[in-house]
Coordinates of C-alpha atoms and ligand atoms in Angstrom, one line a residue:
X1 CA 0.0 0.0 0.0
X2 CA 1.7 3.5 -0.6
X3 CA 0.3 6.8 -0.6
X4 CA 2.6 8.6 -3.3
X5 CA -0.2 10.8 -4.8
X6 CA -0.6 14.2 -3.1
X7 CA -4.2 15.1 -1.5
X8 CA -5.3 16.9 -4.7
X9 CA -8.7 15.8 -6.5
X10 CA -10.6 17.8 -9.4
X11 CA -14.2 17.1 -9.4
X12 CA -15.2 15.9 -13.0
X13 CA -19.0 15.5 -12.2
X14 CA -19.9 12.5 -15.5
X15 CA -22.2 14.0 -17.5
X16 CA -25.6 12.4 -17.4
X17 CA -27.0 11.1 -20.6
X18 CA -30.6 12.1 -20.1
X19 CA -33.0 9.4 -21.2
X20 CA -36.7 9.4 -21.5
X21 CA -38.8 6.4 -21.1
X22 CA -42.1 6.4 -23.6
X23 CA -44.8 3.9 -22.1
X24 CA -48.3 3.0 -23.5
X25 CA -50.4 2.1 -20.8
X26 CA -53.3 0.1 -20.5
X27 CA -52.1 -3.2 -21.3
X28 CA -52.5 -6.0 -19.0
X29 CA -48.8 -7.5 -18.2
X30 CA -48.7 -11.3 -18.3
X31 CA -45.7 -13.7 -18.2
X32 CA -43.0 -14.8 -16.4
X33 CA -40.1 -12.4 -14.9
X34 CA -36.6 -13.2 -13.5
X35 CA -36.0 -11.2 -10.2
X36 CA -31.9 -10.1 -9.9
X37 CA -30.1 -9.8 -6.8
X38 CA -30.6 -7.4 -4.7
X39 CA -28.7 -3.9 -5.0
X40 CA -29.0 -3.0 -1.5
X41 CA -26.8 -6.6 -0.3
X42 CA -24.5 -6.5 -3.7
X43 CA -23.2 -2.6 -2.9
X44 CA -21.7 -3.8 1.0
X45 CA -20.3 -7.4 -0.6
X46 CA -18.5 -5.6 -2.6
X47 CA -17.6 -3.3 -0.2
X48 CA -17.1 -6.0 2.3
X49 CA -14.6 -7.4 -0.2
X50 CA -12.2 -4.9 0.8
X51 CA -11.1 -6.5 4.1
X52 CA -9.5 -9.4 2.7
X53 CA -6.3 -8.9 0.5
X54 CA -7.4 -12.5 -0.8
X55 CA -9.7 -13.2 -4.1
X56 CA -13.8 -12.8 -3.4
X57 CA -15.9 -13.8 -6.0
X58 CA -20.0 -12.7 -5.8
X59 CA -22.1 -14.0 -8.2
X60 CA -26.3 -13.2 -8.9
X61 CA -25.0 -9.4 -9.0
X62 CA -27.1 -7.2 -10.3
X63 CA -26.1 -5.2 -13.8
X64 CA -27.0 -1.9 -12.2
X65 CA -25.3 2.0 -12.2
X66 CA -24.9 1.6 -8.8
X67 CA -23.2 -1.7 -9.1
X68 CA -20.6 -0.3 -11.7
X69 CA -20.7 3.5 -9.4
X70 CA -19.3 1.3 -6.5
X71 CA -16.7 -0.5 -8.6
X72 CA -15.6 2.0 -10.4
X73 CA -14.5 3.8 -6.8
X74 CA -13.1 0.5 -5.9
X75 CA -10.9 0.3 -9.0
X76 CA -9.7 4.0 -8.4
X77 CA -8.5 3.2 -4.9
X78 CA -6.3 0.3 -6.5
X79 CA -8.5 -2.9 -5.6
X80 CA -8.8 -5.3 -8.5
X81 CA -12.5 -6.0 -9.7
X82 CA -13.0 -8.5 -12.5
X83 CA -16.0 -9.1 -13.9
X84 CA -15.5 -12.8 -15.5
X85 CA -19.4 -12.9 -16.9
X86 CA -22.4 -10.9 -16.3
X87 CA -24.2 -11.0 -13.0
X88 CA -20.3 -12.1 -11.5
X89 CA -17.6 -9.9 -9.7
X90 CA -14.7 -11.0 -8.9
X91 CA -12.6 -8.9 -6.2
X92 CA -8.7 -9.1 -5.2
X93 CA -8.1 -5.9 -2.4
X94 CA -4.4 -7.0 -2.0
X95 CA -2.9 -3.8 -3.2
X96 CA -5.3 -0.9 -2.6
X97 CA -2.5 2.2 -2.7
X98 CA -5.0 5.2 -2.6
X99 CA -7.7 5.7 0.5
X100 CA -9.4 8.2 -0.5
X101 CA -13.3 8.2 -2.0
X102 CA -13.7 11.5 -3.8
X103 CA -16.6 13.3 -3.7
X104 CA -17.2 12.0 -7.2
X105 CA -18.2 8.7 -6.0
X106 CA -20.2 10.0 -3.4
X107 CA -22.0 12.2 -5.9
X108 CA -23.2 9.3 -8.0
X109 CA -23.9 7.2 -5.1
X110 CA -24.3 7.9 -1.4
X111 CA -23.7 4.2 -0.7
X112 CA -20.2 5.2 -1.3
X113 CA -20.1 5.6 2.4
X114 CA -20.1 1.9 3.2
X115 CA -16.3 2.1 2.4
X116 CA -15.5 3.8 5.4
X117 CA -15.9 1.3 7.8
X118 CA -13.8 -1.6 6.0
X119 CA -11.0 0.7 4.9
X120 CA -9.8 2.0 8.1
X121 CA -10.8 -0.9 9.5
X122 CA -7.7 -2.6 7.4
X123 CA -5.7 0.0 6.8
X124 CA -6.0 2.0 9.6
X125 CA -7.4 5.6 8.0
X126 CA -9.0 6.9 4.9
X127 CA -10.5 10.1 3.5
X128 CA -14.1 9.8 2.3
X129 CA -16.5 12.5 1.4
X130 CA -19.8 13.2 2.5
X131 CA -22.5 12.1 0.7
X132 CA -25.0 14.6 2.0
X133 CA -22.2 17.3 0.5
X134 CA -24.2 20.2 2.1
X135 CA -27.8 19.1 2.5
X136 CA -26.8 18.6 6.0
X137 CA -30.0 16.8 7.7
X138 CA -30.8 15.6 3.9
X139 CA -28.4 12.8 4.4
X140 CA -27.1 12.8 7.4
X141 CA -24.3 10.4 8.1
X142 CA -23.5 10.8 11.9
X143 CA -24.6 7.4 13.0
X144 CA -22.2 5.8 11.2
X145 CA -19.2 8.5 12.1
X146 CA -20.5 8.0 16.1
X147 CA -20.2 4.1 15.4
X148 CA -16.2 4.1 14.3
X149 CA -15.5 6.6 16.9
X150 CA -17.4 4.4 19.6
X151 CA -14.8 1.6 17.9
X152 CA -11.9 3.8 18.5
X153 CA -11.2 5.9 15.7
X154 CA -10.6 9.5 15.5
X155 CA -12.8 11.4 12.8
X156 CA -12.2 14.8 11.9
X157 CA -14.4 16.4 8.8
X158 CA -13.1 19.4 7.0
X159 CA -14.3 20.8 3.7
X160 CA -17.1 18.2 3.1
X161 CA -14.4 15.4 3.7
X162 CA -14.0 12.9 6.9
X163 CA -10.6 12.1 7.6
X164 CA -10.7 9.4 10.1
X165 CA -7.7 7.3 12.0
X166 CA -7.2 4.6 13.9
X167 CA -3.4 3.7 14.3
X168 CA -3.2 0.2 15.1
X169 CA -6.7 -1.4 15.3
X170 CA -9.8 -0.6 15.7
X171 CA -11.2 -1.5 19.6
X172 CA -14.0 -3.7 19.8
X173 CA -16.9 -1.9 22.1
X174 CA -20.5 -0.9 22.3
X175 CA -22.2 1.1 19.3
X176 CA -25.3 2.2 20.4
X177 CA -27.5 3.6 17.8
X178 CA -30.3 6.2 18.9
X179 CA -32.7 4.8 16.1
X180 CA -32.4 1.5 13.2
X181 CA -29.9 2.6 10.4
X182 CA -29.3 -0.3 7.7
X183 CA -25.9 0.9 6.5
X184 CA -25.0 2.5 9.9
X185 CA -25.6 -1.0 11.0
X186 CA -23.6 -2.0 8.1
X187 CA -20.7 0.1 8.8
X188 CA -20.7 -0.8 12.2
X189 CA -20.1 -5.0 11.8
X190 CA -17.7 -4.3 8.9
X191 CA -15.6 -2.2 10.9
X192 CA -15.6 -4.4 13.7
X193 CA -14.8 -7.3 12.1
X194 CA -10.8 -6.6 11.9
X195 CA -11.4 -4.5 15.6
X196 CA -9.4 -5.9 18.6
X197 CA -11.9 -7.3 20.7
X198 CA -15.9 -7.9 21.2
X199 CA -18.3 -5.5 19.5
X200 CA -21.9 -5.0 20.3
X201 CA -24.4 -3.8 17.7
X202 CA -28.0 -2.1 19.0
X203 CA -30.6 -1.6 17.7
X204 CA -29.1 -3.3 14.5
X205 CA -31.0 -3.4 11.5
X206 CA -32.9 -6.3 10.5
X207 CA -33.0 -6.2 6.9
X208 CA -32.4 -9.5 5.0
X209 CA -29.2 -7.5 3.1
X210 CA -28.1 -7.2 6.3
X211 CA -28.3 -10.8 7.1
X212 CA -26.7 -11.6 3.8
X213 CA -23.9 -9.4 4.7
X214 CA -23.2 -11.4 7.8
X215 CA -23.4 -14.8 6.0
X216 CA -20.4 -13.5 3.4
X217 CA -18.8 -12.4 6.0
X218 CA -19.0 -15.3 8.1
X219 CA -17.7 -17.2 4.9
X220 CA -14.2 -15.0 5.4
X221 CA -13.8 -16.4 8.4
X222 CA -15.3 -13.2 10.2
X223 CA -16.7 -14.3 13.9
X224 CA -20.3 -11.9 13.7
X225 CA -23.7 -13.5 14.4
X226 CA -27.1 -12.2 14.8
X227 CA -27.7 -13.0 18.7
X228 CA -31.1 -11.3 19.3
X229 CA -33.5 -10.2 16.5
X230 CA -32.4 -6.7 16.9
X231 CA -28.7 -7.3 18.5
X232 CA -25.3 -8.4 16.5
X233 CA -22.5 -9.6 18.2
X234 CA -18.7 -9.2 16.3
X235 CA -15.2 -10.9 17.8
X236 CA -13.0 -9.0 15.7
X237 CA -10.4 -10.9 13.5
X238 CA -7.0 -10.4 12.5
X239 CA -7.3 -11.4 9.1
X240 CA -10.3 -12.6 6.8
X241 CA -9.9 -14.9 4.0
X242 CA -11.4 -15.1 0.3
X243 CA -14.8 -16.1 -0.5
X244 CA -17.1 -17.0 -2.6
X245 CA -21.4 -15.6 -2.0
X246 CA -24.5 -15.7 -4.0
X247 CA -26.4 -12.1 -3.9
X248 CA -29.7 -12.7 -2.6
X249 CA -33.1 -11.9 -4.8
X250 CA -33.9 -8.2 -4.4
X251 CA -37.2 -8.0 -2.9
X252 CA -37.8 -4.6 -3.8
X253 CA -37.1 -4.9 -7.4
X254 CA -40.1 -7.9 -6.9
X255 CA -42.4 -5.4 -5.1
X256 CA -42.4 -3.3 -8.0
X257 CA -43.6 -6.3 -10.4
X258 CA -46.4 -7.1 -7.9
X259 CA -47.9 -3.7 -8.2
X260 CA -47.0 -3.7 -11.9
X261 CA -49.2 -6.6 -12.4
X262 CA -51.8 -5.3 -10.0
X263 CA -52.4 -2.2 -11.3
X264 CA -52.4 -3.6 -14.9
X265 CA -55.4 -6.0 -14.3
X266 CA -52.5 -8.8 -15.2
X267 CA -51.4 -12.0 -14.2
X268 CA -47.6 -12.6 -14.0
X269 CA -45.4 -15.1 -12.2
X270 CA -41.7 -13.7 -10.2
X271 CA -39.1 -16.1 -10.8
X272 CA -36.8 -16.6 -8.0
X273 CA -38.6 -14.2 -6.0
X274 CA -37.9 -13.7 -2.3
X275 CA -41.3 -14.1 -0.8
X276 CA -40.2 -15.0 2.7
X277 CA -38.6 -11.3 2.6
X278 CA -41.7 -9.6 1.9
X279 CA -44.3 -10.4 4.9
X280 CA -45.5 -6.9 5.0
X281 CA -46.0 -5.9 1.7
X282 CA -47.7 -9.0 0.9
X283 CA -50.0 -8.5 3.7
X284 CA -50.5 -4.9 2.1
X285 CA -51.4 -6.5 -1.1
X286 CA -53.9 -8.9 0.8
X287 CA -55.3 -5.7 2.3
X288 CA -56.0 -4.1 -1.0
X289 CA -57.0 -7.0 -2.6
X290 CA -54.7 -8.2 -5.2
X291 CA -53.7 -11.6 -5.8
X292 CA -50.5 -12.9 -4.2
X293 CA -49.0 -16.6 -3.6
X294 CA -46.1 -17.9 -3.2
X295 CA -44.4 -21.1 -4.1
X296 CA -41.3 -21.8 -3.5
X297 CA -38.8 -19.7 -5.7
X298 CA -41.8 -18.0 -7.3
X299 CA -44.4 -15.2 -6.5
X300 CA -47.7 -15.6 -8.5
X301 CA -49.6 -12.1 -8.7
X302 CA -53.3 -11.9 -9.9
X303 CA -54.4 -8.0 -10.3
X304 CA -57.9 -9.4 -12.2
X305 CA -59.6 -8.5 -9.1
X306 CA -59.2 -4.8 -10.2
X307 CA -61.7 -5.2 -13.3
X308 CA -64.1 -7.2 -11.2
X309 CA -65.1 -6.7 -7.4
X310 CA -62.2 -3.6 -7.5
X311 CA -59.1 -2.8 -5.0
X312 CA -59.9 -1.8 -1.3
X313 CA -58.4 1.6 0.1
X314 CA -55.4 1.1 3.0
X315 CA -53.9 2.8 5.5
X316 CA -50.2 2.0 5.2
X317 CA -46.8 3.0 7.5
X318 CA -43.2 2.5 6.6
X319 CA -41.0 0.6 8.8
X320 CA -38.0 -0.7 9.6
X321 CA -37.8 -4.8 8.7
X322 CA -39.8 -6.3 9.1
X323 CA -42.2 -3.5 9.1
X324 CA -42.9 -2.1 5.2
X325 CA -40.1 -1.2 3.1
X326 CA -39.6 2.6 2.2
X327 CA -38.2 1.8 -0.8
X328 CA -41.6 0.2 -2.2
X329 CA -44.2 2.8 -0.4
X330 CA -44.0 5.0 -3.9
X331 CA -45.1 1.6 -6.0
X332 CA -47.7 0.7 -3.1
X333 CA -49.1 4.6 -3.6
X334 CA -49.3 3.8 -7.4
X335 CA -51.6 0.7 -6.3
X336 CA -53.6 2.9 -4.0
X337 CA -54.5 4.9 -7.1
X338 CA -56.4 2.5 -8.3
X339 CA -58.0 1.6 -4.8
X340 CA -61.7 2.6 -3.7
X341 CA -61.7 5.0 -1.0
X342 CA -59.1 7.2 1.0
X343 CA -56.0 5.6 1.6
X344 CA -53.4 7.0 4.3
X345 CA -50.0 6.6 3.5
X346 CA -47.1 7.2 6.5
X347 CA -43.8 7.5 5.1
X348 CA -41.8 7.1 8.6
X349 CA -38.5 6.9 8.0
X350 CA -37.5 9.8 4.8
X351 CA -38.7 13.3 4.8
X352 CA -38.3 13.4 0.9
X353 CA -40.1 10.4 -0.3
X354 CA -43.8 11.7 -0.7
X355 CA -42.3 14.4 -3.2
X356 CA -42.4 12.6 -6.1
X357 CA -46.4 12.2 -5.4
X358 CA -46.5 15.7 -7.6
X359 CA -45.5 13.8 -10.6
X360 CA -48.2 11.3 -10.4
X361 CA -50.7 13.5 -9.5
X362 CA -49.8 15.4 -12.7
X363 CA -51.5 12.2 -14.2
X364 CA -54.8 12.4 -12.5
X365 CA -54.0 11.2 -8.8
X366 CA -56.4 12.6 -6.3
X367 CA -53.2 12.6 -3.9
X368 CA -53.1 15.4 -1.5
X369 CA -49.1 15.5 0.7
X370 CA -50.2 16.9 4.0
X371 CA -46.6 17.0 4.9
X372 CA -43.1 15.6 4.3
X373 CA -44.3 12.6 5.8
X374 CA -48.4 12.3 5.6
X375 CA -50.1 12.4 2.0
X376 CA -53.4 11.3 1.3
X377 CA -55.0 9.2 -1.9
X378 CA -58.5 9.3 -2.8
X379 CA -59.5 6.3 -5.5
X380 CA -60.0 4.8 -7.5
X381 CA -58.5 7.9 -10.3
X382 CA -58.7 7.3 -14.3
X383 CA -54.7 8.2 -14.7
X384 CA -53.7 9.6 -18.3
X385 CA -50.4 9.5 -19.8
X386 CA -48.7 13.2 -19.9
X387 CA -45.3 14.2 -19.0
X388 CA -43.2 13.5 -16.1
X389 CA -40.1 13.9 -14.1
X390 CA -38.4 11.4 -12.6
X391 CA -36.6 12.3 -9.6
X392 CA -35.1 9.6 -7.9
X393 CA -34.4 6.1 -8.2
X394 CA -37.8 4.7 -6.8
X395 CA -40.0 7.3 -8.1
X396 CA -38.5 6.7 -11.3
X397 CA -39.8 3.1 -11.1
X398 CA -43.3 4.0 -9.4
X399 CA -43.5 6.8 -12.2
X400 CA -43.0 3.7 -14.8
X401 CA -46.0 1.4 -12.8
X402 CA -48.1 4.8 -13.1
X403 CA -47.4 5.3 -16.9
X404 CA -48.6 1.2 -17.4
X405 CA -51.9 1.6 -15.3
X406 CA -52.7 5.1 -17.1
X407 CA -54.2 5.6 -20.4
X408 CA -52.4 6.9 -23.8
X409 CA -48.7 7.8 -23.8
X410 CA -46.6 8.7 -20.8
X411 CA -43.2 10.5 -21.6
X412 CA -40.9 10.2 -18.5
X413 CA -37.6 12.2 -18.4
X414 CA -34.9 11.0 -16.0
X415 CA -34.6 7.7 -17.0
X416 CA -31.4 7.3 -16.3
X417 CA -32.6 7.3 -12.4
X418 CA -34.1 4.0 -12.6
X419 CA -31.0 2.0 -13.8
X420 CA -28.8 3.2 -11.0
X421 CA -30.8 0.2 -9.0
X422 CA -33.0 -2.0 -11.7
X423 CA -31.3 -4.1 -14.2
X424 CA -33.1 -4.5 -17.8
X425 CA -36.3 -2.7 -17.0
X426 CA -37.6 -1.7 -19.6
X427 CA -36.6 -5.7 -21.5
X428 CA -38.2 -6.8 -18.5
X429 CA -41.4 -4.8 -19.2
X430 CA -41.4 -5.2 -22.7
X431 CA -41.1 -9.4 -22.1
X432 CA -44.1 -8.9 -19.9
X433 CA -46.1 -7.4 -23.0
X434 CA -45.7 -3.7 -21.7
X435 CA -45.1 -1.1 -24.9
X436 CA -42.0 0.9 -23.5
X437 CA -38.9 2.5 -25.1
X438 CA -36.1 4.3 -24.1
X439 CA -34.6 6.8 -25.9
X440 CA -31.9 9.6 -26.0
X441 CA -33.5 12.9 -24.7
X442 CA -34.6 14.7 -27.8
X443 CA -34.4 11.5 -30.0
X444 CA -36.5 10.0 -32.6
X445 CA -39.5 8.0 -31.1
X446 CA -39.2 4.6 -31.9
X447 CA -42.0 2.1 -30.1
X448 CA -41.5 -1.3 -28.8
Ligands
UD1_501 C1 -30.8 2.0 3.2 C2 -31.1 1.6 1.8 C3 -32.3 2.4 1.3 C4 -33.5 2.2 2.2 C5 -33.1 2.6 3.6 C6 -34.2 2.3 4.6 C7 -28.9 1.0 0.9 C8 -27.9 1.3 0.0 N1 -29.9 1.9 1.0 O1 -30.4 3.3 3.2 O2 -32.6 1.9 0.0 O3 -34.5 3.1 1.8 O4 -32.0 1.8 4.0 O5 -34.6 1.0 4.6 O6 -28.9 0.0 1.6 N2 -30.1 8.6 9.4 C9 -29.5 9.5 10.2 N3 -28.1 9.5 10.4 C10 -27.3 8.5 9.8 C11 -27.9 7.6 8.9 C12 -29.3 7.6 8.8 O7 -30.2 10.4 10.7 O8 -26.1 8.6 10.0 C13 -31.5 8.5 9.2 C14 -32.0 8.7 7.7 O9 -32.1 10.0 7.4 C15 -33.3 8.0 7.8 C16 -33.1 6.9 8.8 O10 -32.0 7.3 9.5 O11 -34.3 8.9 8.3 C17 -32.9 5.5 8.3 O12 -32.0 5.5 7.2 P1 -31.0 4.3 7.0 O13 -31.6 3.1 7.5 O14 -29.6 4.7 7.5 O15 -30.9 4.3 5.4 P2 -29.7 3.9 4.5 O16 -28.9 2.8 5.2 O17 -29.0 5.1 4.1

């Protein structure tokens, strides 16, 4: 490992290609759709990669922006990432020279972050910017900068950058979180991993990507177990070995194909589906009305019930696992469109993620945002296909189910939003008998 480069780094923001997505709605989807790993366990394998100087190799990773955002920073900093076949990774860390993550990488991805924890875990320091740049409050990272100092590291931030030591090792002790943070949980067990001593993780997350994180890292010879439902227990480690981990399904991406079917009037089947991760939402479904079993590997999804006896309004609240994701209440709110009656939605953990409700209603939602975290839908509303905005990553996606359910041609700009965390959306619509294209901003329309 040397450090030969000065501090010096130009900020070359990428530009964005801006893509629009043109979607016909009113077609029923039917057919059969492969679910792909889940984006939210792949980014802190990868990461988690980094404490080992020995080969990993993840496979069932998904072909996303994120995916290539994350390895992309890990190739600057000098780790080796090979990528043998699609869907695989392969990851040597033996010789990272460079600990630093720019605030480019953090710019394209806020998960960026989860390198802090397994880089000065191993190498004792490392300068990483903040993701939240200014928005302060926006983004706030302090749970995870309280957990490495609680693990013995010193942490300074100066001009949007965190410089954080910890000559020798980290110290094993107790990180105490004041509320449930998935990658400050995250953070937490990977930094502890190579910390002298026992670590104590509370209230940890209980997300199934955490739980995949703990079985890769168990398979590097890590000593980290989930004692109590909301407790994880580390005995830091010397050194971890190589491994070899399968990227579980990614239940969020098979949310999003439930409601796509359900608010289509369709009939489509998930294939390798994580049903098992999805309690809540599929009681939520159950609620409403819409079709839903699960087999073993599969998710069946039934949204006929919408032409016939119609979809019931539903009071719904976002939760930590295994309460319901945040990350599918904007495709739940495209389902309650279509629902009879006034449905409350709660969005409990993100001040930022009923915005994109002005984009829908654009299309003929009856939604009314009471505020940052309280909004209001009154169904069932006739949507129509207009122009639209795409935001972020899971309104892009909701903004998609909304186009399919609506009538006449959607146009939505910001496509580019939804690839940072789905892999072959629009093939995957289109295999499902959606009409959708995707285009250069300002191109020639071409339908599929
Ligand atoms: C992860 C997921 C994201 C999901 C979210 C909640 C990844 C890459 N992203 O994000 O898709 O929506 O969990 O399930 O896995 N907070 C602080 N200080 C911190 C950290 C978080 O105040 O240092 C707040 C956040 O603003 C939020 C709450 O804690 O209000 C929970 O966020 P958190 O669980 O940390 O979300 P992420 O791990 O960033």
């Amino acid at each position: 490992m040397a450090d030969a480069r000065p501090f010096h780094w130009e900020f070359h923001p990428e530009p964005v290609v801006r893509e629009v997505f043109r979607v016909e709605g009113g077609r029923p989807l039917s057919g059969t759709v492969p679910i792909s790993g889940a984006k939210n366990a792949a980014l802190k394998l990868l990461a988690a990669a980094t404490l080992t100087g020995e080969r990993c190799r993840l496979t069932n990773v998904p072909e996303i922006e994120d995916v290539r955002a994350m390895t992309e920073t890990l190739r600057d900093l000098g780790v080796v990432v090979d990528h043998p076949a699609d869907n695989v990774y392969e990851i040597a860390s033996g010789d990272v020279e460079w600990l630093f993550v720019p605030l480019e990488a953090a710019a394209r991805m806020r998960a960026s972050f989860i390198l802090l924890g397994p880089l000065l875990s191993r190498f004792g320091r490392v300068i990483i910017s903040n993701p939240g740049g200014d928005r302060i409050g926006r983004r706030p990272v302090d749970l995870h900068v309280d957990a490495m100092r609680a693990l013995g590291a010193s942490i300074e931030y100066r001009n949007g950058y965190y410089f954080a030591t910890a000559p020798g090792r980290l110290r094993g002790g107790e990180v105490r979180f004041p509320f449930v943070s998935v990658m400050g949980t995250e953070n937490a067990m990977l930094a502890a991993t190579l910390a002298e001593g026992h670590t104590v993780i509370r209230p940890a997350a209980q997300e199934p990507e955490v739980d995949d994180l703990i079985a890769f890292l168990q398979q590097m010879g890590a000593e980290v177990e989930r004692t109590f439902p909301d407790t994880i227990e580390v005995e830091g480690r010397k050194r971890l070995r190589g491994a070899d981990h399968r990227v579980i399904p990614d239940r969020i991406e098979a949310g999003t194909f439930v409601i796509a079917a359900a608010v289509t009037g369709g009939r489509i089947r998930l294939e390798g589906a994580p049903c098992e991760h999805l309690g809540s939402f599929i009681d939520t479904m159950g609620r409403v009305g819409v079709g839903v079993s699960c087999g073993k590997d599969t998710i069946d999804v039934d949204g006929t019930a919408i032409g016939s006896s119609g979809y019931r309004a539903c009071d719904v609240e976002t939760a930590p696992y295994p309460g319901l994701a945040t990350d599918l209440q904007p495709p739940t709110a495209v389902l309650l469109t279509q629902a009879t009656g006034v449905s409350r939605v709660h969005e409990a953990i993100f001040e930022d993620r009923l915005e994109w409700l002005s984009e829908v209603r654009r299309m003929g939602a009856n939604v009314e945002v009471l505020d940052p975290h309280h909004a209001t839908i009154s169904g069932p509303n006739h949507l129509l296909g207009t122009e639209v905005e795409i935001g972020d990553l899971r309104a892009g996606a909701s903004l998609i189910l909304a186009a399919l359910a609506a009538q006449g041609t959607t146009t939505i700009h910001g496509a580019h939003h939804v690839h940072r965390g789905y892999e072959n959306i629009e093939r995957k619509f289109l295999d499902l008998g959606a009409s959708i294209s995707r285009t250069a901003e300002g191109a020639a329309v071409t339908n599929s």
